[in-house]
Each structure stands twice: as C-alpha cells, then as structure tokens.
Amino acid sequence: MPKRGKIHVSTVPADTSAATETREAARIDGSLSTMATASTPRVDWTLIWAQRGFRFFFAAMFASLFGSGMNFVGVSWYIMAATHSTVKVSLQVIVVTLPGLFIPFLGGVLIDRFDRRYLGVGLDLVRGCFVLTTAYIAWSGHLQLWHLYAMTLITGIGSAMYWATVNALVQEVIPPSQFTGANAAVLVGVQSGMLIAGSFVGFLYDRAGIAGILFIDGLTYFVSAFCLYRVRSGYVSPREHLKYPREYSEATEATAEALESGENPEVAEAGLSLAVYADLKEGFAYLKRQPLVRSLGVTHSIMMAGVVSGNVVLVALVNDILHAGARGLGFLEAGWAVGAITGGFVVSQLRTSLRMPLYVAACVVLAIGHMATPFVAFLTGAVAMQAIFGLCRAVGGVTAQSGLMSIVPRHFMGRTQSAMAIFTTCVQLAMSIALGVVAQGVSLVAGYALLALLYAGATLSAARARQLMR
C-alpha cells in the first residue's frame, strides 16, 4: 500500500497497452458514425440550468466577456482616435494574438493533466491584476501606447490558454446529451456580456475614458474567478485513472520517485519533459487520424480569427465611412451580439440533419456579406449587417463545439482545443497584419474583400465536415 502523499504511477505491460490503444481507437472511430447517424437529443434547458456548476460557469463567461468586450472596443477606439492608423490598431490585435503561437503547446498538456477549474481561476486573477494596474496608470495621466500594448500582451498570454481551458471544462459540468444546448447557453452568456458592453461602451468611454473602461474590465476578471471557483468543490483531474490506465508511461516511475524524494531533480526534470513530449505526440497522433475533428476545428478557427482580426477594418469603417464615433462602434458591437444570441437559441433546437447544411450556409453568408459591408454607408444598415454576421457566427460556433464535444474524448479535449487555438492564432496574425496594411495602403473595400476570401475558405472546410458526417 503506497505511503500517504506518494505519487502513484501504474504500469501496464506492453501487450495490454497495445490492446487498450486498439479498443480506444475503435471507440473513437465509431463515434464519428454515431454522431452522423444518431438523432440529436432534445435540448432540455431545465436539465442544463439544474446543474449548479453550469450556472456559475455561465455567470463567469458573462462577466469575463462583458469586461473583455469593453476592453477590446475601448482600447481599439483609443488607438484609432490617437493615431488615425489601422496599422496601429492591427498591432493591438497582433499583440493579443501572438502568444497563441507558443502557449497552447504547453497549455494543452496542462489542461489535460490538472484541474481545469483551478487553471481558469489562476488565469483570471493574474490578468485582472495587470489590467487594474494599467487602469491606474491611465487614471494618473501617464498612459502611453506601449502601456496598452504591454497589457494586451499579458492578457493575450492568459487568453491563449484560458479559452481552451473553459471550453474543455464544459465537458465536465454538463451531461453529454446536452452538449449542444450547453454550448448554445455559453455562447448566449458570452454574447450577452458583449451585448451590454457593446451597447454602453460608447457612452461609458465618453464619460469615464479609457481608465474607466479598464477599471471595469479588471474587476470583471475577479468576478469571473470567483464564479469559476464556485463551479464545484475539490480537485478533479481530467484523467479518470481507472478508465485510462495509461495515464503515465512506465518511464515515469523514476520521475515519480524523484519528485517525491527531491533527491534527483535532474531525473524529475527530464522525466517531466519526457511526459509532456509524450502527451504532445499522442495528441497530434489523435488529430492525424480524425479528419472530421480537423474539418470542424479548421472552420471554427477561421471564423474565430475572422471575428477578432475583423476588428481592424470595423474600427476604420466606423471612423471613415459611417463617421459615427465611439457610440457608433458600440451600436455595431451590440448588433453583432444580438444576432449571436438569437443564433445560439435557434441552432440549439435544430436536428443535426438541418444544422450541418445551415453551418455551410452561414459561412457562405459571411463571405458574401463582408464583400458588401463597406458599401453600406448608413449606421442602421451596418448594424443589421453585423447582426446577420453574429447569427452566422453563432450557428458555426455551436455546431462546431457541440460536434467536437460529441467526438473528442475528455482526455484529449485540452490538446484538441489548444491545437485549434494555435491554428486560430496563425490565421489571426496573418489576417491582422494584412488587413492593417491593405486597409491603409490600398482601400477599406480591399480589406473587406480579404475577409470575404477568408470566409470562403471556411465554407470549403465546413462543406468537407458535412460530407464526412453523411
């Protein structure tokens, strides 16, 4: 019997491990056909909201996105008003995106090894402290652009792991039959926060300035951390040891002993590095043999990248074409959020046979709509366009995330979400740079045409996912 506090590592003979891998592969492959052929379970909102943990999770997402929405819009407008440069605005998007190229490699492994609730709480607290510090600098009258870029970099580092963490956490706080409804509810919570932020950011900016915007954002991180902490009690590992006996390889037995005794730090460090490498290798192998997961992930990543990088040209649209000021930008953000909330409720009620064709159609609408956007030169029409885009984004987001949760095993979800985050980051970086340069050096119309081309790529990937599910 192991001593109290001892790190217990189970070992499995090679032939048994091979058999376990074979059974696991068969189970995963079989889930693709099950998802494609089975009828969609009815969304039971009573069951979803009966989960105490999910109610706190929803509140955390609402608070987090309320603050983040005000931060992103407020900082973007501050930079645009101060510099009149889309390149400087695109630099903000680049800075918040850049950490996503590096952090998810380690983040995916951590998400699949440690309690996702504690990871989310820690990330919220750290980001909140940095944002409040920047708010104080702005209030004292010493704010410079580099302060905003530095704050954005810190929050970007946290966000690079935070969203993969909370997306994976949904799997643990909701019944599997209600993944679609849960994802729709989360999206509604996220967009509700953005709706309120978008509706009032212009008015608050005119009265409280950038310091007030950042102060509110900093406080919301602490509210979100508290809600995540209340999701459940105790420590919960993402890995169910009895279900997945090969949680550690035989090679990590020496690592466990070294960690316990502290006498061989070199062995412990080398063993942990080997374990992390093994997890990364296992995650890439899983994605390599799952074409449906890749197609859903690519489409979702492109849509996410389009929304974030599109802020570069959206600010220029408000400033140069609509001439609507910070309030106009707030109305556009509110329109987008209203569409997203509506889309979240609608798509949650659809059968899979209807959801996938609508998924492809949403990508088509996004591509065509962004070609037309710069020619809509009045505020009401622009708000309506943003509402349509928000609805299409909701259809894509709920369909992709609920599909992934139905397919991807729990112990692979962190690495899957992190792989998507890395791809999203690459697309966001490329698009942010390109949109800033093209919109300023060529024309705003050319910038929106580039966004339309991006969504055309999402259409192809969505069509591929639909074909694989038939």
mmCIF file of N, CA, C and O in Angstrom, residues 9 22 26 33 46 65 76 105 113 116 150 156 228 240 251 253 259 301 308 319 390 422-423 440:
data_model
loop_
_atom_site.group_PDB
_atom_site.id
_atom_site.type_symbol
_atom_site.label_atom_id
_atom_site.label_comp_id
_atom_site.label_asym_id
_atom_site.label_seq_id
_atom_site.Cartn_x
_atom_site.Cartn_y
_atom_site.Cartn_z
ATOM 1 N N VAL A 9 2.128 5.666 -9.648
ATOM 2 C CA VAL A 9 2.163 5.517 -11.085
ATOM 3 C C VAL A 9 1.902 4.056 -11.426
ATOM 4 O O VAL A 9 2.650 3.176 -11.014
ATOM 5 N N THR A 22 -5.921 -0.149 -29.057
ATOM 6 C CA THR A 22 -6.764 -0.630 -30.136
ATOM 7 C C THR A 22 -8.240 -0.417 -29.818
ATOM 8 O O THR A 22 -9.019 0.033 -30.662
ATOM 9 N N ALA A 26 -10.862 2.140 -31.722
ATOM 10 C CA ALA A 26 -12.134 1.670 -32.271
ATOM 11 C C ALA A 26 -13.299 2.471 -31.715
ATOM 12 O O ALA A 26 -14.250 2.813 -32.420
ATOM 13 N N SER A 33 -19.324 7.767 -36.797
ATOM 14 C CA SER A 33 -20.535 7.282 -37.435
ATOM 15 C C SER A 33 -21.743 7.448 -36.535
ATOM 16 O O SER A 33 -22.853 7.708 -36.987
ATOM 17 N N THR A 46 -34.167 22.772 -18.739
ATOM 18 C CA THR A 46 -34.334 22.562 -17.293
ATOM 19 C C THR A 46 -33.175 21.754 -16.733
ATOM 20 O O THR A 46 -32.627 22.065 -15.672
ATOM 21 N N LEU A 65 -16.678 38.204 -20.551
ATOM 22 C CA LEU A 65 -16.838 38.827 -21.867
ATOM 23 C C LEU A 65 -17.387 40.238 -21.779
ATOM 24 O O LEU A 65 -17.162 41.047 -22.690
ATOM 25 N N SER A 76 -9.256 49.692 -28.798
ATOM 26 C CA SER A 76 -9.189 49.862 -30.262
ATOM 27 C C SER A 76 -9.558 51.286 -30.647
ATOM 28 O O SER A 76 -8.887 51.908 -31.486
ATOM 29 N N PHE A 105 0.970 24.979 -26.831
ATOM 30 C CA PHE A 105 1.725 23.725 -26.861
ATOM 31 C C PHE A 105 1.838 23.137 -25.453
ATOM 32 O O PHE A 105 1.595 21.949 -25.243
ATOM 33 N N ARG A 113 -4.002 17.598 -17.795
ATOM 34 C CA ARG A 113 -3.371 16.971 -16.630
ATOM 35 C C ARG A 113 -3.892 17.514 -15.303
ATOM 36 O O ARG A 113 -3.939 16.778 -14.314
ATOM 37 N N ARG A 116 -9.094 21.846 -14.426
ATOM 38 C CA ARG A 116 -9.322 22.976 -15.323
ATOM 39 C C ARG A 116 -9.931 24.165 -14.586
ATOM 40 O O ARG A 116 -9.759 25.310 -15.006
ATOM 41 N N ALA A 150 1.520 46.464 -23.804
ATOM 42 C CA ALA A 150 2.047 45.540 -22.786
ATOM 43 C C ALA A 150 0.904 44.841 -22.051
ATOM 44 O O ALA A 150 0.951 43.622 -21.819
ATOM 45 N N GLY A 156 -3.260 38.596 -23.491
ATOM 46 C CA GLY A 156 -3.218 37.644 -24.599
ATOM 47 C C GLY A 156 -2.575 36.328 -24.204
ATOM 48 O O GLY A 156 -3.012 35.258 -24.636
ATOM 49 N N LEU A 228 -15.922 30.812 -11.317
ATOM 50 C CA LEU A 228 -15.280 29.548 -11.692
ATOM 51 C C LEU A 228 -14.922 28.727 -10.455
ATOM 52 O O LEU A 228 -15.036 27.495 -10.456
ATOM 53 N N GLU A 240 -9.407 10.157 -15.879
ATOM 54 C CA GLU A 240 -10.001 9.158 -14.997
ATOM 55 C C GLU A 240 -9.076 7.945 -14.999
ATOM 56 O O GLU A 240 -9.034 7.194 -15.958
ATOM 57 N N ALA A 251 8.010 4.739 -18.126
ATOM 58 C CA ALA A 251 9.246 5.512 -17.980
ATOM 59 C C ALA A 251 9.147 6.567 -16.895
ATOM 60 O O ALA A 251 10.160 7.060 -16.410
ATOM 61 N N GLU A 253 8.046 6.187 -13.834
ATOM 62 C CA GLU A 253 8.163 5.663 -12.472
ATOM 63 C C GLU A 253 9.321 6.340 -11.749
ATOM 64 O O GLU A 253 9.208 6.756 -10.592
ATOM 65 N N LEU A 259 10.374 13.055 -7.823
ATOM 66 C CA LEU A 259 9.536 14.148 -7.346
ATOM 67 C C LEU A 259 9.225 13.999 -5.865
ATOM 68 O O LEU A 259 9.177 14.975 -5.119
ATOM 69 N N SER A 301 -11.874 27.689 -36.250
ATOM 70 C CA SER A 301 -10.717 28.566 -36.084
ATOM 71 C C SER A 301 -10.760 29.739 -37.052
ATOM 72 O O SER A 301 -10.448 30.883 -36.688
ATOM 73 N N VAL A 308 -12.029 38.310 -34.728
ATOM 74 C CA VAL A 308 -11.043 39.112 -33.989
ATOM 75 C C VAL A 308 -10.275 40.050 -34.922
ATOM 76 O O VAL A 308 -10.174 41.257 -34.669
ATOM 77 N N ASN A 319 -15.071 54.920 -38.392
ATOM 78 C CA ASN A 319 -14.392 56.213 -38.402
ATOM 79 C C ASN A 319 -14.426 56.888 -39.769
ATOM 80 O O ASN A 319 -14.678 58.102 -39.872
ATOM 81 N N GLY A 390 -23.321 38.091 -36.656
ATOM 82 C CA GLY A 390 -23.350 37.467 -35.334
ATOM 83 C C GLY A 390 -24.164 36.189 -35.328
ATOM 84 O O GLY A 390 -23.777 35.189 -34.706
ATOM 85 N N ILE A 422 -3.903 27.272 -31.668
ATOM 86 C CA ILE A 422 -2.669 27.566 -32.397
ATOM 87 C C ILE A 422 -2.983 27.935 -33.843
ATOM 88 O O ILE A 422 -2.455 28.916 -34.385
ATOM 89 N N PHE A 423 -3.859 27.153 -34.472
ATOM 90 C CA PHE A 423 -4.223 27.443 -35.860
ATOM 91 C C PHE A 423 -4.953 28.787 -35.955
ATOM 92 O O PHE A 423 -4.705 29.585 -36.866
ATOM 93 N N GLN A 440 -5.116 50.414 -45.047
ATOM 94 C CA GLN A 440 -4.474 51.727 -45.034
ATOM 95 C C GLN A 440 -3.753 52.024 -46.335
ATOM 96 O O GLN A 440 -3.785 53.166 -46.824
#
